[in-house]
PDB file of C-alpha atoms in Angstrom:
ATOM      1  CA  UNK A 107      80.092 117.305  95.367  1.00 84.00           C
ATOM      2  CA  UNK A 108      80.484 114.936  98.051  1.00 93.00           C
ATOM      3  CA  UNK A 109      81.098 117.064 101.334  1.00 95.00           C
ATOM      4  CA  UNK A 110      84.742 116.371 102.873  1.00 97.00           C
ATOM      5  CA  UNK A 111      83.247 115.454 106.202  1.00 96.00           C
ATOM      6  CA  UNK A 112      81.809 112.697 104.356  1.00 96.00           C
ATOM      7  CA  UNK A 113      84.799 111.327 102.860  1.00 97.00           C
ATOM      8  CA  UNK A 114      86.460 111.650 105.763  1.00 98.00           C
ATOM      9  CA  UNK A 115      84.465 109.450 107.241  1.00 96.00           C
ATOM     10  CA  UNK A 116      84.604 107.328 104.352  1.00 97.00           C
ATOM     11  CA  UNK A 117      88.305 107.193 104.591  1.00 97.00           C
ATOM     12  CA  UNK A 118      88.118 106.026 108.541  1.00 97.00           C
ATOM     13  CA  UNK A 119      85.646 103.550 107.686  1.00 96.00           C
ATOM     14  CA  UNK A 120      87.512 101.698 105.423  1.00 96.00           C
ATOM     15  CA  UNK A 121      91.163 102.374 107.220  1.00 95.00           C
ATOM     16  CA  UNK A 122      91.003 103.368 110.483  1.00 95.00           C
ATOM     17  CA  UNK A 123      91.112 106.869 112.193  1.00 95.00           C
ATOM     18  CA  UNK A 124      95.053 106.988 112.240  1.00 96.00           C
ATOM     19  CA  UNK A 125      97.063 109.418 110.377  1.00 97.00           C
ATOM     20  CA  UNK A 126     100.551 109.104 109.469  1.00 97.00           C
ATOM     21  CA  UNK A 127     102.390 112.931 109.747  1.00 97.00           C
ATOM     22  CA  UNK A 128     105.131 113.064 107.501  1.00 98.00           C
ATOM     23  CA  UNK A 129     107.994 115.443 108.747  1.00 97.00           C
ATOM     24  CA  UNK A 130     111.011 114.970 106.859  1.00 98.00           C
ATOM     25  CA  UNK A 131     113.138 116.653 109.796  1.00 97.00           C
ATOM     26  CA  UNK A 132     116.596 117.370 109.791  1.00 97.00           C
ATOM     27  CA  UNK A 133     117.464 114.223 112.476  1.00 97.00           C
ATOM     28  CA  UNK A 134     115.098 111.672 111.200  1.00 97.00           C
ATOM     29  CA  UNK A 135     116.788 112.357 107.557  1.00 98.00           C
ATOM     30  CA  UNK A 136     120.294 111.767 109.327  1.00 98.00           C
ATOM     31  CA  UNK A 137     119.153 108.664 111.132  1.00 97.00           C
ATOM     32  CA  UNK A 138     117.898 107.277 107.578  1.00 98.00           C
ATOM     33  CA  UNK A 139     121.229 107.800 106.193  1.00 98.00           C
ATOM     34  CA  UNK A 140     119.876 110.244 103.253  1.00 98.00           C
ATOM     35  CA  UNK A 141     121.469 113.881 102.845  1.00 98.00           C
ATOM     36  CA  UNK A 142     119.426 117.248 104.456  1.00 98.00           C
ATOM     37  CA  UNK A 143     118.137 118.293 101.179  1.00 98.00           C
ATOM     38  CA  UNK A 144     115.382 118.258  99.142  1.00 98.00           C
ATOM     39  CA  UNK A 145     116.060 114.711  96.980  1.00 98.00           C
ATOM     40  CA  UNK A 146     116.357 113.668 100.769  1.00 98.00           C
ATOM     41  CA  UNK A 147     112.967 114.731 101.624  1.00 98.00           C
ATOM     42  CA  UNK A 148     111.837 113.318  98.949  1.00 98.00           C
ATOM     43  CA  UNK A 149     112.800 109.575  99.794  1.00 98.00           C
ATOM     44  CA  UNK A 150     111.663 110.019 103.222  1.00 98.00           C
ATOM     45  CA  UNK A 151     108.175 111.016 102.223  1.00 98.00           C
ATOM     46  CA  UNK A 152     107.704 108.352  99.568  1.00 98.00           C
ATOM     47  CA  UNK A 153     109.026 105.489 101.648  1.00 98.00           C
ATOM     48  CA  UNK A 154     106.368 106.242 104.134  1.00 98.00           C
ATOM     49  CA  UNK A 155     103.344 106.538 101.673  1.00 98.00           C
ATOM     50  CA  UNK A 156     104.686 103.537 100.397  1.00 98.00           C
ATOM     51  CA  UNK A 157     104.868 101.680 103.493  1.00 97.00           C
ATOM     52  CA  UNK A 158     101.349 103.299 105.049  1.00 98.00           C
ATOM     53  CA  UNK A 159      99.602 102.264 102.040  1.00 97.00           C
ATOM     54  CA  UNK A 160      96.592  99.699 102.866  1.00 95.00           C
ATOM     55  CA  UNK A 161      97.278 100.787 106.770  1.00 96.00           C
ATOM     56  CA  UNK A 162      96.212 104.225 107.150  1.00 97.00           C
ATOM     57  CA  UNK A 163      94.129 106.011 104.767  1.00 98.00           C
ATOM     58  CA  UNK A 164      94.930 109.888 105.991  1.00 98.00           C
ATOM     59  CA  UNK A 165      98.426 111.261 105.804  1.00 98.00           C
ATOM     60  CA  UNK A 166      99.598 114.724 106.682  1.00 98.00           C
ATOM     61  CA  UNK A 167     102.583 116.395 105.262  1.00 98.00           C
ATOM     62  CA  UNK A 168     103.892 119.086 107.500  1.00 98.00           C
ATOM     63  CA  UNK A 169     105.126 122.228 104.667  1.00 98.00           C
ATOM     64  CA  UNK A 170     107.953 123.561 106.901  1.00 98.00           C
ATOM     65  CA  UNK A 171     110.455 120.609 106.537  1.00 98.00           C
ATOM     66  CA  UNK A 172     109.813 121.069 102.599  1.00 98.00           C
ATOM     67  CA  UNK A 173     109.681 124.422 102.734  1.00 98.00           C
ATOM     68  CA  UNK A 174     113.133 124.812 104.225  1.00 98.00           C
ATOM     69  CA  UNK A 175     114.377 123.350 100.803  1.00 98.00           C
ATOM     70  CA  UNK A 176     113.152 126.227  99.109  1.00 98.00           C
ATOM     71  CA  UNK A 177     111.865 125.885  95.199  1.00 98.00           C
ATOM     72  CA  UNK A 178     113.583 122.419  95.219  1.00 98.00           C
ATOM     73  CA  UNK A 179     111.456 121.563  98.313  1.00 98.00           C
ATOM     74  CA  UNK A 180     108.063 123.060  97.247  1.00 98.00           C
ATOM     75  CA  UNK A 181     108.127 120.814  93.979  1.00 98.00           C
ATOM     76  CA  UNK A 182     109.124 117.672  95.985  1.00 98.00           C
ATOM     77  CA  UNK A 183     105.529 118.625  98.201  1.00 98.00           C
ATOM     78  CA  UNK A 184     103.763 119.076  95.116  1.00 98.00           C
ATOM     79  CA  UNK A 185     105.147 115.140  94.179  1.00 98.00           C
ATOM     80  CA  UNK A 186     104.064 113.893  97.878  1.00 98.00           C
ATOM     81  CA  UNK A 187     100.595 115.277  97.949  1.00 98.00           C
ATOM     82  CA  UNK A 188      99.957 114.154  94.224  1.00 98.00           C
ATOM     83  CA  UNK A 189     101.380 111.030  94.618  1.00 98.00           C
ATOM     84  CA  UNK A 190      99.344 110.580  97.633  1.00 98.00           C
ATOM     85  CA  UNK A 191      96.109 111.504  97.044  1.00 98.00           C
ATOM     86  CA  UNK A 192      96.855 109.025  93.671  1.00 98.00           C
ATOM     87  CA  UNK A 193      97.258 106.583  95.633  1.00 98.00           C
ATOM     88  CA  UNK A 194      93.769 106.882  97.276  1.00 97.00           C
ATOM     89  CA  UNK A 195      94.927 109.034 100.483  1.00 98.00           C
ATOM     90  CA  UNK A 196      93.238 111.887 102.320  1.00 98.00           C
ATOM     91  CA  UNK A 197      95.654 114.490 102.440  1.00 98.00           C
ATOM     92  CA  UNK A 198      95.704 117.110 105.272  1.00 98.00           C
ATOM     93  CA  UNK A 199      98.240 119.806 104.276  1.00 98.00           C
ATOM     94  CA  UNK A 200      99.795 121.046 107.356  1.00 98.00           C
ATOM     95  CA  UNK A 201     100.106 124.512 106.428  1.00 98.00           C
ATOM     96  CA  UNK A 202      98.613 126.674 109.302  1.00 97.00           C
ATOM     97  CA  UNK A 203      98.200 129.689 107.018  1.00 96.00           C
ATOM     98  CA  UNK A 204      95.857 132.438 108.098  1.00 92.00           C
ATOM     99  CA  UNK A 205      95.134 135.978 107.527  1.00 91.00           C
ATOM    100  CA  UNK A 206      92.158 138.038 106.391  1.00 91.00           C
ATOM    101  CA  UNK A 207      90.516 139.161 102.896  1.00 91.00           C
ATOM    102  CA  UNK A 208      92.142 138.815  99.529  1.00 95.00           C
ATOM    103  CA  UNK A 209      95.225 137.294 101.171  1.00 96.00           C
ATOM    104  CA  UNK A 210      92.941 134.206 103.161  1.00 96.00           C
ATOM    105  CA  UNK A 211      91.544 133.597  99.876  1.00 97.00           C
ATOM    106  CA  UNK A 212      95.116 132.970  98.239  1.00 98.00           C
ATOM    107  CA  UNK A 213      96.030 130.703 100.904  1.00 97.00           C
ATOM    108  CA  UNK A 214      93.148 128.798 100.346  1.00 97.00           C
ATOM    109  CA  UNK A 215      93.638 129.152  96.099  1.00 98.00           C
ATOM    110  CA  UNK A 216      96.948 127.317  96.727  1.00 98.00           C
ATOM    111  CA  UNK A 217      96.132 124.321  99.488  1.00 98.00           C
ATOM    112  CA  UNK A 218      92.742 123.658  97.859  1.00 98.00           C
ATOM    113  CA  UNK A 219      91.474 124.656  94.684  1.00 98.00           C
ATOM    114  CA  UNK A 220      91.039 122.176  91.971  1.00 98.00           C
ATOM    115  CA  UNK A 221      94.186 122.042  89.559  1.00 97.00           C
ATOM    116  CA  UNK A 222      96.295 123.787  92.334  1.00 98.00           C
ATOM    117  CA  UNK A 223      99.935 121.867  92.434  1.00 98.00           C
ATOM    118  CA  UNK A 224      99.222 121.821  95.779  1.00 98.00           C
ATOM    119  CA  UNK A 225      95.895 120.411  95.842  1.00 98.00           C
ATOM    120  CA  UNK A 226      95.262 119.106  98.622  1.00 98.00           C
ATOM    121  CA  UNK A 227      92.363 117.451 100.388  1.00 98.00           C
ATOM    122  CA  UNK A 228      91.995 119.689 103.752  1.00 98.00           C
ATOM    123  CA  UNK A 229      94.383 122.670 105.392  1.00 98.00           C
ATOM    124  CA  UNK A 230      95.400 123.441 108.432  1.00 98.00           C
ATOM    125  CA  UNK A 231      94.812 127.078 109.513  1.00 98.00           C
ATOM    126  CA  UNK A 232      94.726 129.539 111.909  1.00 95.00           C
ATOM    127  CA  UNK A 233      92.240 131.712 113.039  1.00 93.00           C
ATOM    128  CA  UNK A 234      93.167 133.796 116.011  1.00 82.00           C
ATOM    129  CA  UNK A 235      92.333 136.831 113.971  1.00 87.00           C
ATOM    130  CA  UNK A 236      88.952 135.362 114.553  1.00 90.00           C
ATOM    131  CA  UNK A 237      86.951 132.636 112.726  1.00 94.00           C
ATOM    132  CA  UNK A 238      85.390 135.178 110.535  1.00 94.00           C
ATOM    133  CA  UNK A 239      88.885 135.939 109.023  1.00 95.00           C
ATOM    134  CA  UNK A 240      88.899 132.714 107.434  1.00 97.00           C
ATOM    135  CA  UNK A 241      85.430 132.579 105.939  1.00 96.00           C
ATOM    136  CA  UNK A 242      86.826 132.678 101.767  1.00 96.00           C
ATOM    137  CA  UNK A 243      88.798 129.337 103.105  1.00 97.00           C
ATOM    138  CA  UNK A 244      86.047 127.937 104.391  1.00 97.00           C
ATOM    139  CA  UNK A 245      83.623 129.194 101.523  1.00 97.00           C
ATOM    140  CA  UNK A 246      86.108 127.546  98.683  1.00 97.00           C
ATOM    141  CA  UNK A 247      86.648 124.554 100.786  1.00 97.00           C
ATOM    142  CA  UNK A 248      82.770 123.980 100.878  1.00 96.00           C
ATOM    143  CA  UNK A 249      82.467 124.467  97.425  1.00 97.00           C
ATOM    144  CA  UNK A 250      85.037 121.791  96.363  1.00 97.00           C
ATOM    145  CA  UNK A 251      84.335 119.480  99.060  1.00 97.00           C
ATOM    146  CA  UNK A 252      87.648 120.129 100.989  1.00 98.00           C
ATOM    147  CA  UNK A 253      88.192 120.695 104.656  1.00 98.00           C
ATOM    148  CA  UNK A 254      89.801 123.097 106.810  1.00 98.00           C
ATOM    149  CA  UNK A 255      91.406 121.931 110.203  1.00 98.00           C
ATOM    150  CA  UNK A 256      91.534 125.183 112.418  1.00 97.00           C
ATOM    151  CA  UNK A 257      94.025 125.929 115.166  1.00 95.00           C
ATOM    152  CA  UNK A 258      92.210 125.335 118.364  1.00 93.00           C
ATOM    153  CA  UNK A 259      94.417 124.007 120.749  1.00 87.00           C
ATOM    154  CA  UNK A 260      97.949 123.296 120.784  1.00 81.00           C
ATOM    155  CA  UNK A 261     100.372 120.886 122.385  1.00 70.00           C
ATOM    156  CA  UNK A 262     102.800 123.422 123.159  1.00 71.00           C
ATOM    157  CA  UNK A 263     102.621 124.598 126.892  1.00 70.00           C
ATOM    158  CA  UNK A 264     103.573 127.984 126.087  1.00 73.00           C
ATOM    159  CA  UNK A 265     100.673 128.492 123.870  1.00 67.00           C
ATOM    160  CA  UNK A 266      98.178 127.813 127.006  1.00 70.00           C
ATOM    161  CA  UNK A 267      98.590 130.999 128.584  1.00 65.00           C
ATOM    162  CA  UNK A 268      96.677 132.385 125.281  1.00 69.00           C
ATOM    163  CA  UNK A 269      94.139 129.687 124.361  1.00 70.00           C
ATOM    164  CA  UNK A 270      92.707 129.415 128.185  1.00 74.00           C
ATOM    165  CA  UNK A 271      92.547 132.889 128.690  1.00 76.00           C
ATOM    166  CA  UNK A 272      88.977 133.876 129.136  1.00 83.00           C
ATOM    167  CA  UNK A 273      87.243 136.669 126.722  1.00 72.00           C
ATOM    168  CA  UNK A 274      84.327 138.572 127.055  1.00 73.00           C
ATOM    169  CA  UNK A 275      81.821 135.879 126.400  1.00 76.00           C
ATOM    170  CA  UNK A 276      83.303 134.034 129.729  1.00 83.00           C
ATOM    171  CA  UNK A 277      84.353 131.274 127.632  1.00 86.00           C
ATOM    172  CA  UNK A 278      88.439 130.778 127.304  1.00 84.00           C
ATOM    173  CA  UNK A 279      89.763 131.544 123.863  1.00 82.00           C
ATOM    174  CA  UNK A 280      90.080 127.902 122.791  1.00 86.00           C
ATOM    175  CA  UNK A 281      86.800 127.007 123.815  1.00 87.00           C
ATOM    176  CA  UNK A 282      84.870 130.204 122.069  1.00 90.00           C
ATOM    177  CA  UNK A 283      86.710 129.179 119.008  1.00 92.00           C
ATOM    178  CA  UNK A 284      85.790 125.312 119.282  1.00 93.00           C
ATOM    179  CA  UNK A 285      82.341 126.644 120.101  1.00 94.00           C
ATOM    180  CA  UNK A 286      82.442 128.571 116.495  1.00 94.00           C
ATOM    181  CA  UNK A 287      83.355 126.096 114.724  1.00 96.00           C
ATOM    182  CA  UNK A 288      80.950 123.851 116.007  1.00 94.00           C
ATOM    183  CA  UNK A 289      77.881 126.105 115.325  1.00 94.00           C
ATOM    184  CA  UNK A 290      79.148 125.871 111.508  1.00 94.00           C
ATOM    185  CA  UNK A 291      79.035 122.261 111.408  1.00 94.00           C
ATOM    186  CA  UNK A 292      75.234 122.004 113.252  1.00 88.00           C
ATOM    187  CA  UNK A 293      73.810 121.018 109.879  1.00 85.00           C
ATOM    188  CA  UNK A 294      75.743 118.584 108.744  1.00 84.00           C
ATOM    189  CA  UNK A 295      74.497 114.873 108.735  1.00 83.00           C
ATOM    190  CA  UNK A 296      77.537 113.678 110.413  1.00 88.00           C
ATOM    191  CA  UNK A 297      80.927 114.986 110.374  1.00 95.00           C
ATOM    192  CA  UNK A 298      80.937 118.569 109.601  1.00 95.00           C
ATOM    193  CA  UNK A 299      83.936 119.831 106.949  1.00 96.00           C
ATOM    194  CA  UNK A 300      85.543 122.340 109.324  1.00 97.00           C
ATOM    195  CA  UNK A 301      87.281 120.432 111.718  1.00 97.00           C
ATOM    196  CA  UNK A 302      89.523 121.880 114.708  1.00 97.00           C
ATOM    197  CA  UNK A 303      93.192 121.226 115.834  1.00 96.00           C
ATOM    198  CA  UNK A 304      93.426 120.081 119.725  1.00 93.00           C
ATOM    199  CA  UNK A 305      96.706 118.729 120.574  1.00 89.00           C
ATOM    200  CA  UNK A 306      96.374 115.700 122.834  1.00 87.00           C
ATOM    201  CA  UNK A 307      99.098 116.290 125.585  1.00 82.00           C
ATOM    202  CA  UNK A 308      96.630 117.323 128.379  1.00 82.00           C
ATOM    203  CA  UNK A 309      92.711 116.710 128.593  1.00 86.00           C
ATOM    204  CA  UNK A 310      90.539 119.283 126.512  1.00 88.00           C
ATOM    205  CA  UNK A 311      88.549 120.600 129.456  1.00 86.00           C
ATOM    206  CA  UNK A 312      91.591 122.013 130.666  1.00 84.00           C
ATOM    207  CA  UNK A 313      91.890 124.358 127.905  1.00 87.00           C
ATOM    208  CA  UNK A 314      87.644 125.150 128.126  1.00 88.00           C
ATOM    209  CA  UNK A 315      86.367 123.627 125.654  1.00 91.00           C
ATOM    210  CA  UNK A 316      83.595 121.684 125.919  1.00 92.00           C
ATOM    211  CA  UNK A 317      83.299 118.340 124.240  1.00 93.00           C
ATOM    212  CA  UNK A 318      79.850 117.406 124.167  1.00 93.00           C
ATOM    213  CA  UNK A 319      80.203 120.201 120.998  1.00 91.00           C
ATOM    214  CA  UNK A 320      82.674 118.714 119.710  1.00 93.00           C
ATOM    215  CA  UNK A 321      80.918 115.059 118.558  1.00 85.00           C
ATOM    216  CA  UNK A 322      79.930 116.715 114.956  1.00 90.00           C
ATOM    217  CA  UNK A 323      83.492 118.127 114.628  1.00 96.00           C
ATOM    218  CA  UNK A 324      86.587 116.171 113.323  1.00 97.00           C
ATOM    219  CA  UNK A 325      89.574 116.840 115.506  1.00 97.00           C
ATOM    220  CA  UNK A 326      92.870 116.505 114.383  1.00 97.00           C
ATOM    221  CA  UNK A 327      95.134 115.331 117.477  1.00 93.00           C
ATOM    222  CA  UNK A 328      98.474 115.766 117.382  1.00 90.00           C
ATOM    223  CA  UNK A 329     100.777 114.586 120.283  1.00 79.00           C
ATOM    224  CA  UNK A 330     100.955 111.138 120.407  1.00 80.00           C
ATOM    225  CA  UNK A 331     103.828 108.920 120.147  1.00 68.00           C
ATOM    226  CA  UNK A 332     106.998 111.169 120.478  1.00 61.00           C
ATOM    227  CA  UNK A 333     105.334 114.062 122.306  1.00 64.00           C
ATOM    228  CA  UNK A 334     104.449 111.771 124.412  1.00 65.00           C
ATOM    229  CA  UNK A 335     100.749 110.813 124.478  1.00 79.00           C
ATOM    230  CA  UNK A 336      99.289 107.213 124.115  1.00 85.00           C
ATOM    231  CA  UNK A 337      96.766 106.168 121.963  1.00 89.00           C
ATOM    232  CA  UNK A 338      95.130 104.360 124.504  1.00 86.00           C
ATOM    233  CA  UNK A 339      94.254 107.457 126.742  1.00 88.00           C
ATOM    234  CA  UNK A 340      92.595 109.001 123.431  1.00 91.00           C
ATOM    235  CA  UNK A 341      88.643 108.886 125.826  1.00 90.00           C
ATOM    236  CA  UNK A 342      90.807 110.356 128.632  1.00 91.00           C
ATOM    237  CA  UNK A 343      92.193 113.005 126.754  1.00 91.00           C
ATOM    238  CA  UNK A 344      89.206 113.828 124.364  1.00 93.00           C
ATOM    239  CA  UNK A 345      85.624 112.522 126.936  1.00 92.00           C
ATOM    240  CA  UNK A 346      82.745 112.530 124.474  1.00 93.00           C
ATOM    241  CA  UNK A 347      84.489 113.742 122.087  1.00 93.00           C
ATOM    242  CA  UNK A 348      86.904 110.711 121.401  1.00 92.00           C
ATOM    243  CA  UNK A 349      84.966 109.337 119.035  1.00 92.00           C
ATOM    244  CA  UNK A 350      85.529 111.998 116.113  1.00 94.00           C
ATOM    245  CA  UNK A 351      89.361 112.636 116.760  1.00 96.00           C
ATOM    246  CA  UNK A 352      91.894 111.436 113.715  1.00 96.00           C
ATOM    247  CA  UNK A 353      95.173 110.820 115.954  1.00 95.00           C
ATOM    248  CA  UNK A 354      98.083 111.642 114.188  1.00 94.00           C
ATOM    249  CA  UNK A 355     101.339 109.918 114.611  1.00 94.00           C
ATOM    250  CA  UNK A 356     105.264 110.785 112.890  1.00 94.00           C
ATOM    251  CA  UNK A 357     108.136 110.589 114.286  1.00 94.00           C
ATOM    252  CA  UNK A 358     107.451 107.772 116.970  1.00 93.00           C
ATOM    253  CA  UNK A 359     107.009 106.133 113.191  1.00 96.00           C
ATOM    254  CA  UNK A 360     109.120 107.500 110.879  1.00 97.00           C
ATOM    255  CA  UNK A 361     112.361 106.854 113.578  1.00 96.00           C
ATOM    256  CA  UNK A 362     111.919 103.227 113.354  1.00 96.00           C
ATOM    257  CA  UNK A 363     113.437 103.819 109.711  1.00 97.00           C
ATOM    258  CA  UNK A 364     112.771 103.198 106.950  1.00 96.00           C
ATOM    259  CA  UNK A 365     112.574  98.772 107.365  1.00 96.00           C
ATOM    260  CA  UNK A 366     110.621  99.685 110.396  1.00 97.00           C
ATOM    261  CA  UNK A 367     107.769 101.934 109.273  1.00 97.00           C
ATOM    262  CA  UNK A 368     104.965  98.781 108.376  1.00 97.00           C
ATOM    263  CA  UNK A 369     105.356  97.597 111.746  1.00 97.00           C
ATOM    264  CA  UNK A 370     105.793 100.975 113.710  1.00 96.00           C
ATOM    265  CA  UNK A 371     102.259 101.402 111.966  1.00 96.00           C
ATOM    266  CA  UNK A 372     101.015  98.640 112.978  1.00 96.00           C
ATOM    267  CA  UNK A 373     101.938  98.523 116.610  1.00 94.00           C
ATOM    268  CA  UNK A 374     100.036 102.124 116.601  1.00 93.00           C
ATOM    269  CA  UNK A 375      97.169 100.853 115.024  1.00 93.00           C
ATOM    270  CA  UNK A 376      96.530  98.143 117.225  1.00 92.00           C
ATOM    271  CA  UNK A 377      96.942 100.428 120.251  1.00 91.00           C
ATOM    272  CA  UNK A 378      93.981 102.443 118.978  1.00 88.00           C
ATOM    273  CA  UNK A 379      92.329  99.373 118.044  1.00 83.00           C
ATOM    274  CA  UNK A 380      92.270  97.782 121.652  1.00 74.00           C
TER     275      UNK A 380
END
């Protein structure tokens, strides 16, 4: 079982570090002329694969704007991600899901195992109930060869008062998290398989955590494009830690429409590029 750290960076080899979010939100389904509903989401979400394939290799649908479609909407996800992942992609299912025990492992049962509809090739989660809490996630994700991207920290301003707070070991919250999940990934050869989530809207050491831990770790940066962060600052943002971040891009992409997604993509890519 090839570990997903490895494919990951099998995936950026070959295609680039970009990933393509894909957000099938209420306004960019009104600007594409297609009706708020699930058959809606639908031609959203296959346009862009169709249009990203051969330019990215990582895409990451976000649950909620299928989820708000209710039965109609889970079975069009279950289409994306297998239709994806056919088509060669890494897929990072934007769940943030997270609780402890019995119920962690379901979460993970659903996103990750083998055979699941859902099946996807890494998860989003949270772990503010500690990393611990999410150790049968992790331990099925390593036994499949999946990855898990945890909640570190978030682009959000209103989240900072929490993830920069300082605990007991005198790091902030973020950065004792960061810290944890870096310890996991000490053994691997290159990337580890447990990656964090550190939104790219202000520069990492402003939220404590330290980057030189980080260069083991993949870190999935959200932020750029509509929220507002270039992909040319990517070193400012991240410092040593640049180097291992898979910058995510959606709607500054998917509102270009649905004629305007190739080159949207490849105006981004060539950003990162330079």
């Amino acid at each position: 079982m090839i570990p997903f750290g490895e494919r990951l960076r099998s995936v950026v080899d070959a295609h680039g570090r970009l990933c393509l979010g894909i957000d099938p939100h209420a306004s960019l389904l009104e600007q594409w002329g297609l009706a708020d509903d699930a058959q809606g989401a639908r031609s959203l979400a296959l346009t862009a694969l169709e249009a990203a394939h051969g330019r990215v290799g990582i895409v990451k649908p976000q649950a909620a704007f299928f989820e708000r479609f209710g039965a109609a909407g889970y079975s069009v996800l279950e289409e994306v991600i297998r239709t994806a992942r056919a088509a060669g992609f890494l897929v990072i299912a934007d769940v943030k899901r997270g609780d402890i025990g019995s119920t962690a492992a379901a979460y993970g049962e659903a996103w990750l195992a083998p055979g699941s509809p859902l099946e996807s090739d890494a998860m989003t989660a949270v772990a503010y109930q500690g990393l611990g809490s999410l150790d049968p996630v992790i331990e099925l994700a390593q036994r499949h060869g999946k990855g898990v991207f945890v909640l570190t920290a978030t682009s959000n301003p209103e989240g900072r008062g929490l993830q920069q707070s300082v605990s007991g070991s005198g790091r902030s919250v973020a950065g004792q998290l960061a810290r944890d999940v870096a310890v996991r990934n000490a053994s691997a050869r290159g990337w580890g398989s447990i990656g964090v989530v550190i939104g790219a809207t202000e520069p990492i050491a402003a939220s404590g955590i330290d980057p030189v831990l980080l260069q083991h770790t993949p870190v999935l940066g959200p932020g750029f494009g509509y929220q507002g962060s270039r992909l040319g600052d990517l070193a400012a943002v991240y410092g040593v830690a640049a180097g291992s971040v898979i910058p995510t891009v959606t709607r500054s992409v998917l509102s270009a429409g649905p004629d305007g997604l190739a080159a949207a993509l490849d105006a981004h890519r060539a950003e990162l590029e330079a």
